[in-house]
Amino acid sequence: MTDLKKYRNIGIFAHVDAGKTTTTERILKLTGRIHKTGEVHDGAATTDFMEQEAERGITIQSAATTCFWKEHRLNIIDTPGHVDFTVEVYRSLKVLDGGVGVFCGSGGVEPQSETNWRYANDSEVARIIFVNKMDRMGADFYRVVDQIKNVLAARPLVMTLPIGREEDFIGVVDVLSQKAYVWDETGLPENYDIIDIPADLVDDAKAYREELIETALEIDEELMLTYLEEGEEPALEDIKRCIREGTRTLQFFPTYCGSAFKNKGVQLVLDAVVDYLPSPDEVDPQDLTDEETGEPTGDKAIVSADEPLRALAFKIMDDRFGALTFVRIYSGVLNKGDTILNSATGKTERIGRMVEMHANERNEISSAQAGDIIAIVGMKNVKTGHTLCDVKHPCTLEAMIFPEPVISIAVTPKDKGSVEKMSIAIGKMVAEDPSFQVETDEDSGETILKGMGELHLDIKVDILKRTYGVELQVGQPQVAYRETITQAIEDSYTHKKQSGGSGQFGKIDYRIRPGEVGSGFKFKSTVVGGNVPKEFFPAIEKGFAGMMQEGTLAGFPVLDVEVELFDGGYHAVDSSAVAFEIAARGAFRQSMPKAGPQLIEPIMKVDVFTPDDNVGDVIGDLNRRRGMIKDQEPGATGVRIKADVPLSEMFGYIGHLRTITSGRGQFSMEFSHYLPCPQQVAEKVIVEAKARKAAK
């Protein structure tokens, strides 16, 4: 068994194209895990093993791998950067103890880095920062450090300084040891010399070292007093201990620079992972939650091999060897042949094969312990976010919450033979990706795929075609419109039915009013005097809630509505839960059209990067798309424009943006909130929705 102190479970995350996958490749090469580095642009990176990843040069699903550095075991997850796949980053961060945030030396803090940083803050993951691509045009380490302070509101602790700029970048100054690491022209990571700091950087290096020591010593008051009063510098071990503690408690983030592609500076990042990122038993233990309410019970999953088994399934992946369930073990030991309990389903499963992953290769293992990240082959009913635990000690770990899809497309197989093949394939894909949902349109029989963006669904269709051999006809993308109300009304509804034998009777007096944005559906009862007996309240709530799935305007789900039951009437014989549920359904149909129903549309937070020359065209185009410009940030190589734009106006935007900017523009978007549709847009959507219904 490996000593837990020698474990590091880390993730590498960043914006698209900041160099995460290349950094992972270099780490694997340096630790002797691979002998030839594969390049992303050649489609040969180890962790980008899907065809779609190799072609597009982006990471789509997180890949896990294990390697060793200075007798420490590193479990590394390389995560995607594209906004459509943030669910992969979110669930990876959920099970990691530390992370390496990679930022591009010229691009700086980009939109996706902000989202990932926010996720890492939510999951309270300790991080070190690596400013990559220092050899690129426009790379400026000090500008990126300022952005980390201003845009992310984080506190970078500068540990290395770049020597040379752009194509003259040759190495880094280690601020703590006051030595320079300079690589030669061979491009080999091990070919470097440790020399004295170049004369032009001596003063900067000294100033940054003082700042580093003062920041680190804030963690230890005694050392700080000695340092300030006697001017005596603490021992190196003490400084490192303080940096480690400050990193663990998220007070600051050790910040490095280099060029992963040119093999410069990665060793120091690996040293920092070992020196400053926490081991599994130094991280605040995960909360155990109540199965029904999801609220914390006060108990914790203490990271120790001596505790009962507690593990979280954080990713399902289907490959040529069968279904793999990726599991982070928080406590206890898991052996091949053990029977464990899935607390979400209440069913037990026997552990067959367990493997340690290296991207898409695997090594069989017979046992794993607290702190390990492993994959289990062939589990039947386990989904992402399920807790696996000891049969005698059932428990539930904090669940994962996934965003709702905002875009859908209808697909039909091109031939009859593919129907079954498609449903099996989609079943596997839904298990793998919780942000990808599928439903069947009952009227038309079409299969509706729902996802986080055009690229997300585009890749799903591509996987169906290439991996599973299912040719599809794809319909136009559909926006996930919703309905809400704008007026409060008071109303009454009576349901009565007499037809021989016992009848049905339920009378309800209620108020319907608009709820707060994002509140969904809320129901409360203020009935006094027992005019409607308490046991019927759940049936009334169920009746209203069931109708919220289909609004009266165009059949879209209804959001942000409050229903208050304040009076009513019942019959001692004829009243029943069913009668009151039917009354609530009738009340919904009767009252919604009176409450000023309104169509609302998903608004996306759009972040566009454009060269300076095209700023006016890009802003004009966003305005034409009903966009609200929020901010403009000039950068070294162009301008970033932030805007809120309705999703319905953003289809095919990437092609248009490339045309305007001669191929140099980039953008990303993520769901932000819902807003009312303008009248003419709403009318058109309602007409189309009714026409679709009529056609079915």
XYZ file of C-alpha atoms in Angstrom:
696
model
C 0.000 0.000 0.000
C 1.257 3.455 -0.862
C 1.515 5.933 2.006
C -1.372 8.442 1.655
C 1.050 11.323 2.270
C 2.700 10.354 -1.037
C -0.543 10.621 -3.061
C -1.586 13.601 -5.173
C -4.955 13.530 -6.946
C -4.815 16.447 -9.352
C -6.692 17.824 -12.339
C -5.363 19.985 -15.132
C -7.905 22.531 -16.330
C -7.977 25.654 -18.498
C -9.643 27.455 -21.409
C -9.605 25.819 -24.860
C -6.142 25.994 -26.391
C -4.240 27.153 -23.286
C -2.190 23.957 -23.441
C -3.629 21.569 -20.824
C -3.228 18.412 -22.871
C 0.298 19.350 -23.978
C 1.192 20.030 -20.320
C -0.164 16.584 -19.387
C 1.904 14.993 -22.186
C 5.076 16.655 -20.869
C 4.346 15.507 -17.326
C 3.931 11.919 -18.569
C 7.202 12.149 -20.499
C 9.116 13.649 -17.571
C 7.842 11.009 -15.150
C 8.834 8.233 -17.560
C 5.226 7.180 -18.146
C 5.547 7.577 -21.934
C 8.724 7.667 -23.994
C 7.548 9.637 -27.020
C 5.411 12.720 -26.567
C 2.361 12.963 -28.798
C 1.271 16.378 -30.021
C -2.283 17.700 -29.943
C -1.935 19.315 -33.391
C -0.844 15.954 -34.867
C -3.837 14.263 -33.203
C -1.460 12.019 -31.249
C -1.818 13.164 -27.623
C -2.078 10.282 -25.133
C -5.091 11.615 -23.237
C -6.991 12.747 -26.387
C -7.759 9.238 -27.571
C -11.209 9.761 -29.159
C -11.236 10.219 -32.952
C -13.263 13.398 -32.516
C -10.602 14.801 -30.138
C -7.699 13.962 -32.426
C -9.419 15.653 -35.391
C -10.583 18.811 -33.682
C -7.485 19.179 -31.505
C -9.654 19.701 -28.411
C -10.304 17.573 -25.340
C -13.882 16.334 -25.061
C -13.869 13.942 -22.147
C -11.619 13.964 -19.144
C -8.947 11.247 -19.198
C -7.272 9.729 -16.145
C -3.678 8.590 -15.841
C -1.219 7.707 -13.072
C 2.494 8.482 -12.857
C 5.245 8.904 -10.248
C 7.488 11.890 -9.422
C 9.996 11.980 -6.562
C 8.456 8.830 -5.010
C 4.996 10.426 -5.047
C 2.092 8.880 -6.904
C 0.222 11.402 -9.102
C -3.295 10.533 -10.278
C -3.880 13.091 -13.042
C -7.095 13.985 -14.845
C -6.794 16.072 -18.048
C -10.112 17.903 -18.447
C -11.762 19.587 -21.463
C -11.610 23.346 -21.903
C -14.566 23.902 -24.212
C -17.610 25.399 -22.503
C -19.969 22.736 -23.905
C -18.092 20.115 -21.878
C -17.749 21.920 -18.547
C -19.717 19.124 -16.904
C -16.556 17.024 -17.338
C -14.500 19.642 -15.487
C -17.117 20.000 -12.761
C -17.298 16.311 -11.984
C -13.525 15.872 -12.132
C -12.927 18.766 -9.715
C -15.510 17.211 -7.415
C -13.248 14.222 -6.722
C -9.800 15.843 -6.861
C -7.704 17.202 -4.010
C -5.706 19.718 -6.050
C -5.462 21.238 -9.494
C -3.147 22.917 -11.946
C -4.825 25.869 -13.643
C -3.156 26.431 -17.008
C -3.395 29.918 -18.538
C -2.144 30.985 -21.957
C 0.714 33.520 -21.753
C -0.839 35.653 -24.498
C -4.576 34.871 -24.071
C -4.461 35.272 -20.283
C -7.601 34.655 -18.240
C -10.139 33.564 -20.855
C -13.889 32.921 -20.406
C -13.625 29.203 -19.808
C -10.813 29.679 -17.304
C -13.222 31.862 -15.322
C -15.934 29.185 -15.324
C -13.473 26.466 -14.312
C -11.987 28.675 -11.609
C -15.494 29.254 -10.259
C -16.127 25.481 -10.203
C -12.808 24.928 -8.405
C -13.747 27.595 -5.829
C -17.121 25.900 -5.285
C -15.389 22.546 -4.776
C -12.697 24.212 -2.594
C -9.865 22.656 -4.579
C -6.313 23.879 -3.849
C -4.533 25.007 -7.031
C -1.221 26.020 -8.463
C -1.120 28.178 -11.583
C 0.966 27.527 -14.677
C 1.193 30.392 -17.186
C 1.974 28.438 -20.345
C 3.007 29.374 -23.915
C 5.563 31.968 -22.766
C 7.248 31.500 -26.170
C 4.178 32.786 -28.042
C 3.704 36.163 -29.706
C 2.184 38.599 -27.239
C 2.970 36.437 -24.190
C 3.256 38.582 -21.075
C 3.589 36.839 -17.706
C 3.069 39.993 -15.621
C -0.122 40.934 -17.477
C -1.573 37.447 -16.830
C -0.650 37.732 -13.120
C -2.588 41.030 -12.990
C -5.585 39.410 -14.700
C -5.547 36.578 -12.146
C -5.834 39.246 -9.440
C -8.430 41.405 -11.179
C -10.590 38.990 -13.183
C -10.495 35.941 -10.896
C -10.111 37.917 -7.648
C -7.439 35.367 -6.707
C -4.067 35.943 -5.080
C -1.174 34.633 -7.178
C 2.080 33.831 -5.326
C 4.763 34.333 -7.965
C 7.268 31.435 -7.758
C 9.097 31.800 -11.092
C 9.880 34.670 -13.461
C 10.376 34.282 -17.233
C 13.841 34.777 -18.783
C 13.399 36.303 -22.236
C 10.124 37.051 -24.039
C 8.180 35.434 -26.867
C 10.581 33.554 -29.200
C 13.534 34.561 -26.959
C 12.050 32.769 -23.937
C 14.808 30.427 -22.708
C 14.029 29.580 -19.093
C 12.803 30.697 -15.680
C 14.112 32.167 -12.441
C 13.173 30.148 -9.352
C 12.288 32.975 -6.955
C 12.723 30.882 -3.799
C 16.165 29.425 -4.544
C 17.283 32.537 -6.504
C 18.649 30.347 -9.304
C 17.961 30.421 -13.043
C 16.911 27.312 -15.000
C 17.907 27.668 -18.648
C 17.115 25.073 -21.335
C 19.253 24.544 -24.431
C 18.099 24.457 -28.057
C 17.624 20.654 -28.243
C 14.094 21.000 -26.884
C 14.642 18.092 -24.473
C 13.136 18.687 -21.010
C 16.127 17.215 -19.171
C 18.684 19.437 -20.966
C 18.871 22.425 -18.675
C 21.516 24.206 -16.613
C 21.074 25.822 -13.233
C 22.954 29.124 -13.358
C 23.054 32.517 -11.637
C 20.196 34.918 -12.336
C 20.807 37.113 -15.423
C 21.898 40.622 -14.349
C 18.763 42.370 -15.685
C 16.497 40.188 -13.489
C 18.442 40.293 -10.196
C 16.466 43.207 -8.699
C 13.079 41.816 -9.787
C 13.922 38.371 -8.429
C 14.921 39.900 -5.070
C 11.734 41.976 -4.849
C 9.505 39.007 -5.721
C 11.334 36.843 -3.159
C 10.639 39.356 -0.383
C 6.983 39.504 -1.415
C 6.829 35.689 -1.531
C 8.278 35.304 1.988
C 6.020 37.982 3.475
C 2.918 36.440 1.890
C 3.885 32.910 2.995
C 4.638 33.967 6.575
C 1.122 35.398 7.018
C 0.219 31.781 7.733
C 2.483 31.583 10.809
C 2.389 34.558 13.176
C 5.430 33.508 15.209
C 7.683 33.227 12.156
C 6.321 36.519 10.850
C 7.168 38.358 14.103
C 10.700 36.935 14.162
C 11.157 37.926 10.536
C 9.855 41.481 11.033
C 11.543 42.191 14.387
C 14.885 40.504 13.922
C 15.053 40.545 10.124
C 15.941 36.876 10.342
C 14.790 34.809 7.397
C 13.110 31.508 8.376
C 14.529 28.152 7.261
C 13.551 27.001 3.762
C 11.492 24.109 5.238
C 9.440 26.603 7.265
C 8.781 28.808 4.233
C 7.706 25.757 2.202
C 5.471 24.566 5.048
C 3.742 27.976 5.098
C 3.310 27.974 1.291
C 1.808 24.492 1.512
C -0.659 25.513 4.221
C -1.654 28.742 2.434
C -2.195 26.791 -0.798
C -4.280 24.148 0.973
C -6.516 26.793 2.562
C -6.882 28.708 -0.767
C -5.282 31.875 0.648
C -2.970 32.101 -2.357
C -1.981 30.150 -5.452
C 1.704 29.434 -6.268
C 2.219 30.723 -9.809
C 4.731 29.342 -12.331
C 5.521 30.089 -15.958
C 6.995 28.152 -18.868
C 6.308 26.574 -22.227
C 5.010 23.003 -22.115
C 5.370 22.623 -25.889
C 9.051 23.664 -25.750
C 9.629 21.562 -22.588
C 10.576 24.547 -20.439
C 9.536 24.946 -16.811
C 7.406 21.807 -16.365
C 9.764 20.201 -13.780
C 9.198 23.080 -11.373
C 5.426 22.636 -11.721
C 5.795 18.935 -10.878
C 7.932 19.814 -7.861
C 5.200 22.249 -6.777
C 2.527 19.532 -7.077
C 4.547 17.396 -4.652
C 5.626 20.269 -2.371
C 2.475 22.383 -2.136
C -0.675 20.527 -3.209
C -2.407 18.526 -0.477
C -2.435 14.758 -0.095
C -5.899 13.107 0.223
C -5.783 13.088 4.043
C -4.992 16.842 4.235
C -8.143 17.905 2.412
C -11.302 18.704 4.374
C -13.260 15.424 4.294
C -16.412 15.153 2.160
C -19.793 15.586 3.886
C -22.112 12.619 4.202
C -25.678 13.628 3.352
C -29.189 12.501 4.154
C -30.506 10.275 1.378
C -33.952 11.879 1.321
C -33.190 15.599 1.731
C -29.610 15.806 0.464
C -28.748 17.887 3.570
C -25.413 17.181 5.364
C -25.832 14.815 8.352
C -22.800 16.189 10.189
C -20.758 13.032 9.539
C -17.723 13.119 7.265
C -16.007 10.624 4.959
C -12.649 10.607 6.795
C -9.862 9.687 4.358
C -8.371 6.561 5.895
C -7.934 2.933 4.870
C -9.198 1.872 8.348
C -12.667 3.409 7.929
C -15.646 1.646 6.239
C -15.687 1.839 2.434
C -17.012 5.106 0.972
C -16.511 5.866 -2.718
C -18.074 8.110 -5.358
C -18.718 7.059 -8.968
C -17.872 10.252 -10.841
C -17.763 9.167 -14.469
C -19.063 6.346 -16.655
C -17.229 5.532 -19.862
C -17.963 2.919 -22.479
C -15.064 1.635 -24.544
C -14.084 -1.406 -26.525
C -13.622 -3.473 -23.361
C -17.062 -2.695 -21.879
C -18.515 -0.207 -19.388
C -16.045 1.451 -17.042
C -17.073 3.214 -13.845
C -14.500 5.700 -12.580
C -14.476 5.753 -8.798
C -12.767 7.947 -6.220
C -12.298 6.014 -2.965
C -12.587 8.331 0.039
C -12.217 5.783 2.810
C -11.696 2.070 3.356
C -10.278 -0.595 1.073
C -11.865 -2.142 -2.011
C -10.852 -5.652 -3.069
C -11.665 -7.677 -6.141
C -14.632 -9.937 -5.319
C -16.073 -7.633 -2.605
C -19.817 -7.053 -2.462
C -20.683 -3.371 -2.084
C -23.864 -1.335 -1.722
C -24.981 1.383 -4.146
C -26.824 3.660 -1.701
C -28.689 5.467 -4.522
C -30.396 2.298 -5.789
C -30.276 0.238 -2.568
C -28.829 -2.660 -4.593
C -25.608 -4.545 -3.985
C -23.015 -5.286 -6.659
C -20.027 -7.583 -6.719
C -16.704 -6.083 -7.784
C -15.340 -8.034 -10.727
C -12.319 -6.466 -12.431
C -10.648 -3.312 -11.169
C -8.166 -1.391 -13.290
C -5.800 1.525 -13.032
C -6.179 3.754 -16.062
C -3.572 5.277 -18.316
C -5.790 7.220 -20.795
C -7.413 4.328 -22.723
C -4.986 1.621 -21.576
C -5.524 -0.256 -18.363
C -3.602 -2.264 -15.778
C -5.482 -4.863 -13.730
C -5.300 -4.446 -9.939
C -6.701 -6.597 -7.150
C -7.168 -3.990 -4.442
C -7.404 -0.215 -3.986
C -7.611 2.023 -0.924
C -8.624 5.455 0.350
C -7.162 8.159 -1.896
C -7.150 6.033 -5.073
C -8.882 6.906 -8.341
C -9.613 3.676 -10.208
C -12.038 2.230 -12.744
C -14.297 -0.774 -12.179
C -15.309 -2.876 -15.174
C -18.874 -4.020 -15.857
C -20.954 -2.418 -13.085
C -24.652 -2.683 -13.859
C -26.782 0.040 -12.277
C -24.297 2.708 -11.284
C -24.729 6.266 -12.565
C -22.602 9.403 -12.206
C -22.827 10.723 -8.654
C -23.840 7.433 -6.995
C -22.220 6.505 -3.677
C -20.671 3.034 -3.319
C -20.256 1.918 0.277
C -19.853 -0.895 2.773
C -23.021 -3.034 3.002
C -22.936 -2.808 6.832
C -22.339 0.980 6.847
C -24.694 2.570 4.280
C -24.059 6.265 3.566
C -24.525 8.890 0.877
C -21.828 11.305 -0.278
C -22.730 14.816 -1.434
C -24.504 14.544 -4.790
C -23.490 16.212 -8.039
C -25.755 18.826 -9.623
C -25.689 19.126 -13.405
C -26.893 22.033 -15.566
C -30.086 21.740 -17.591
C -29.631 21.459 -21.397
C -30.592 24.561 -23.401
C -30.651 23.271 -26.978
C -32.250 20.268 -28.655
C -32.341 18.582 -32.063
C -34.658 15.924 -33.452
C -32.934 12.890 -34.996
C -34.250 9.884 -36.919
C -32.205 6.909 -38.145
C -31.823 6.787 -41.946
C -32.854 3.129 -42.104
C -35.094 0.825 -40.069
C -32.184 -1.457 -39.087
C -30.512 1.340 -37.125
C -33.403 2.022 -34.735
C -32.389 -0.539 -32.112
C -28.687 0.171 -32.630
C -29.387 3.861 -31.983
C -31.350 3.298 -28.783
C -28.602 1.056 -27.305
C -25.897 3.583 -28.257
C -27.838 6.559 -26.871
C -28.457 4.649 -23.626
C -24.692 4.276 -23.179
C -24.013 7.926 -24.075
C -26.591 9.273 -21.606
C -24.984 7.188 -18.845
C -21.591 8.700 -19.731
C -22.650 12.357 -19.900
C -25.264 13.706 -17.437
C -25.566 17.015 -19.347
C -26.754 15.091 -22.431
C -30.436 14.117 -22.264
C -32.727 12.242 -24.604
C -36.490 11.972 -24.851
C -38.960 10.638 -27.362
C -41.613 12.974 -28.722
C -44.772 10.987 -28.010
C -46.753 12.534 -30.860
C -44.213 12.272 -33.692
C -42.099 9.380 -32.397
C -38.937 11.445 -33.087
C -35.939 11.126 -30.800
C -34.967 14.476 -29.256
C -31.332 14.974 -28.207
C -30.706 17.775 -25.698
C -27.345 19.319 -24.842
C -25.305 22.319 -23.746
C -24.559 23.824 -27.159
C -24.220 23.218 -30.904
C -20.732 21.683 -30.608
C -21.889 19.360 -27.825
C -24.714 17.921 -29.965
C -22.588 17.960 -33.119
C -20.050 15.687 -31.417
C -22.765 13.395 -30.016
C -24.153 12.884 -33.544
C -20.610 12.278 -34.801
C -19.983 9.639 -32.092
C -23.276 7.912 -32.979
C -22.192 7.811 -36.609
C -18.571 6.752 -36.213
C -18.366 4.814 -32.981
C -21.736 3.086 -33.226
C -22.318 3.121 -37.000
C -25.735 4.851 -36.810
C -26.488 7.198 -39.744
C -28.914 9.938 -38.669
C -31.091 12.571 -40.255
C -30.756 15.647 -38.074
C -33.456 18.297 -37.736
C -33.019 22.008 -37.064
C -31.781 22.933 -33.556
C -34.628 23.886 -31.223
C -34.376 26.376 -28.385
C -35.581 25.375 -24.916
C -38.203 28.112 -24.546
C -40.182 28.310 -21.305
C -43.410 29.993 -20.192
C -44.209 32.061 -17.132
C -46.901 34.457 -15.917
C -46.889 38.219 -15.329
C -49.988 38.829 -13.176
C -51.279 37.579 -9.841
C -54.850 36.306 -9.846
C -57.292 34.800 -7.373
C -59.580 32.061 -8.646
C -61.741 29.108 -7.664
C -62.348 25.732 -9.271
C -64.750 22.918 -8.418
C -64.466 19.384 -9.738
C -67.541 17.231 -9.291
C -68.645 14.080 -10.984
C -71.698 11.964 -10.166
C -72.070 8.730 -12.047
C -73.701 6.031 -9.936
C -71.847 4.775 -6.887
C -69.469 7.144 -5.143
C -68.811 10.426 -6.958
C -65.879 12.783 -7.013
C -65.788 16.210 -5.386
C -63.038 18.744 -4.773
C -63.278 22.537 -4.513
C -60.200 24.755 -4.277
C -59.789 28.529 -3.855
C -56.304 29.637 -4.771
C -54.014 32.460 -5.765
C -51.505 32.172 -8.599
C -48.711 34.739 -8.749
C -45.386 35.185 -10.565
C -42.462 33.770 -8.554
C -38.923 35.087 -8.306
C -36.663 34.476 -11.308
C -35.129 31.007 -11.059
C -37.515 29.849 -8.301
C -39.270 27.200 -10.427
C -42.650 26.066 -9.015
C -43.657 26.709 -5.396
C -46.804 25.601 -3.590
C -48.043 26.610 -0.162
C -51.255 26.240 1.766
C -52.775 28.832 4.093
C -56.120 27.040 4.560
C -57.528 27.488 8.066
C -60.522 25.797 9.615
C -60.140 22.491 7.782
C -62.239 23.372 4.700
C -59.719 21.283 2.753
C -58.294 18.468 4.912
C -54.482 18.397 5.171
C -54.184 14.933 3.616
C -55.338 16.374 0.249
C -52.627 19.079 0.064
C -50.007 16.792 -1.564
C -52.547 15.732 -4.239
C -53.355 19.383 -5.038
C -49.643 20.226 -5.248
C -49.078 17.178 -7.476
C -51.925 18.270 -9.786
C -50.481 21.754 -10.276
C -46.858 20.515 -10.545
C -47.834 17.937 -13.175
C -49.412 20.627 -15.352
C -46.296 22.843 -15.179
C -44.693 20.583 -17.802
C -46.855 22.046 -20.535
C -47.924 25.691 -20.595
C -51.090 27.024 -22.190
C -49.361 29.396 -24.660
C -47.269 27.027 -26.767
C -46.877 23.866 -24.701
C -43.449 24.723 -23.188
C -42.697 23.977 -19.503
C -43.748 26.697 -17.052
C -41.231 28.365 -14.715
C -41.325 30.668 -11.686
C -44.936 30.321 -10.542
C -46.249 30.324 -6.956
C -49.574 28.727 -6.089
C -51.229 29.435 -2.734
C -54.222 27.382 -1.631
C -56.241 29.503 0.798
C -59.702 27.882 0.951
C -61.944 25.293 -0.639
C -64.507 22.679 0.150
C -64.805 18.906 0.430
C -67.430 16.208 0.681
C -67.177 13.619 3.450
C -67.906 10.717 1.047
C -67.045 11.901 -2.470
C -63.785 13.753 -1.828
C -60.542 11.897 -2.490
C -56.901 12.639 -3.346
C -57.693 11.876 -6.999
C -60.620 14.329 -7.039
C -58.448 17.136 -5.661
C -55.604 16.325 -8.077
C -58.072 16.594 -11.004
C -59.374 19.875 -9.527
C -55.837 21.294 -9.466
C -55.287 20.289 -13.099
C -58.551 21.939 -14.140
C -57.641 25.033 -12.106
C -54.329 25.318 -13.960
C -56.063 25.164 -17.364
C -58.683 27.697 -16.248
C -56.373 30.248 -14.601
C -53.106 30.299 -16.554
C -54.529 32.099 -19.613
C -55.874 34.811 -17.248
C -52.521 35.353 -15.468
C -50.795 37.124 -18.367
C -48.831 34.148 -19.729
C -45.542 35.062 -21.350
C -42.914 33.231 -23.383
C -39.357 33.420 -21.994
C -36.152 32.476 -23.817
C -32.695 31.300 -22.717
C -30.108 34.093 -22.709
C -26.483 33.075 -23.189
C -23.409 34.699 -21.692
C -21.321 35.172 -24.830
C -17.615 35.962 -24.807
C -16.162 36.950 -28.191
C -12.485 37.501 -28.980
C -11.830 39.644 -32.053
C -8.836 41.421 -33.593
C -8.874 45.221 -33.058
C -9.803 45.944 -36.694
C -13.103 44.052 -36.497
C -14.478 45.267 -33.150
C -17.105 47.555 -34.739
C -18.374 44.811 -37.093
C -18.596 42.250 -34.300
C -20.475 44.600 -31.949
C -22.839 45.633 -34.765
C -23.516 41.972 -35.528
C -24.192 41.139 -31.850
C -26.617 44.089 -31.646
C -28.459 42.763 -34.712
C -28.782 39.467 -32.840
C -30.593 41.296 -30.006
C -27.407 41.148 -27.903
C -26.730 43.392 -24.891
C -23.047 44.387 -24.811
C -21.808 44.180 -21.208
C -18.096 44.837 -21.412
C -15.081 45.297 -23.688
C -11.561 44.375 -22.607
C -8.590 45.288 -24.797
C -5.859 42.607 -24.728
C -2.430 42.218 -26.289
C -3.675 40.694 -29.522
C -7.283 41.866 -29.758
C -10.430 42.723 -27.812
C -12.731 40.558 -25.709
C -16.396 41.519 -25.922
C -18.821 40.210 -23.309
C -22.508 40.222 -24.137
C -25.836 38.612 -23.247
C -27.484 37.228 -26.396
C -30.628 35.082 -26.891
C -29.690 31.498 -27.813
C -32.106 31.520 -30.772
C -29.932 34.191 -32.454
C -26.643 32.309 -31.987
C -27.072 29.318 -34.317
C -24.249 29.056 -36.816
C -22.523 32.044 -35.219
C -19.002 30.610 -35.427
C -19.102 30.545 -39.254
C -20.366 34.114 -39.364
C -17.759 35.331 -36.861
C -14.952 33.723 -38.861
C -16.179 35.487 -41.994
C -16.259 38.907 -40.275
C -12.792 38.435 -38.699
C -11.061 36.575 -41.573
C -10.908 33.429 -39.462
C -9.253 35.032 -36.409
C -12.284 35.463 -34.149
C -13.233 32.998 -31.410
C -16.155 32.807 -29.041
C -17.608 30.759 -26.239
C -21.010 30.872 -24.601
C -22.813 29.362 -21.652
C -26.364 29.565 -20.366
C -26.993 32.575 -18.121
C -30.720 33.117 -17.431
C -34.219 33.339 -18.940
C -35.785 36.617 -20.114
C -39.142 37.504 -21.726
C -39.268 37.188 -25.533
C -40.107 40.331 -27.543
C -43.704 40.257 -28.796
C -42.940 39.565 -32.489
C -40.504 36.733 -31.601
C -42.990 35.180 -29.167
C -45.801 35.274 -31.751
C -43.640 33.508 -34.320
C -42.522 30.802 -31.822
C -46.123 30.178 -30.698
C -47.353 29.846 -34.314
C -44.514 27.389 -35.106
C -45.167 25.337 -31.949
C -48.875 25.062 -32.790
C -48.067 24.121 -36.386
C -45.717 21.374 -35.162
C -48.475 20.033 -32.915
C -51.030 20.129 -35.718
C -48.630 18.314 -38.070
C -48.305 15.499 -35.559
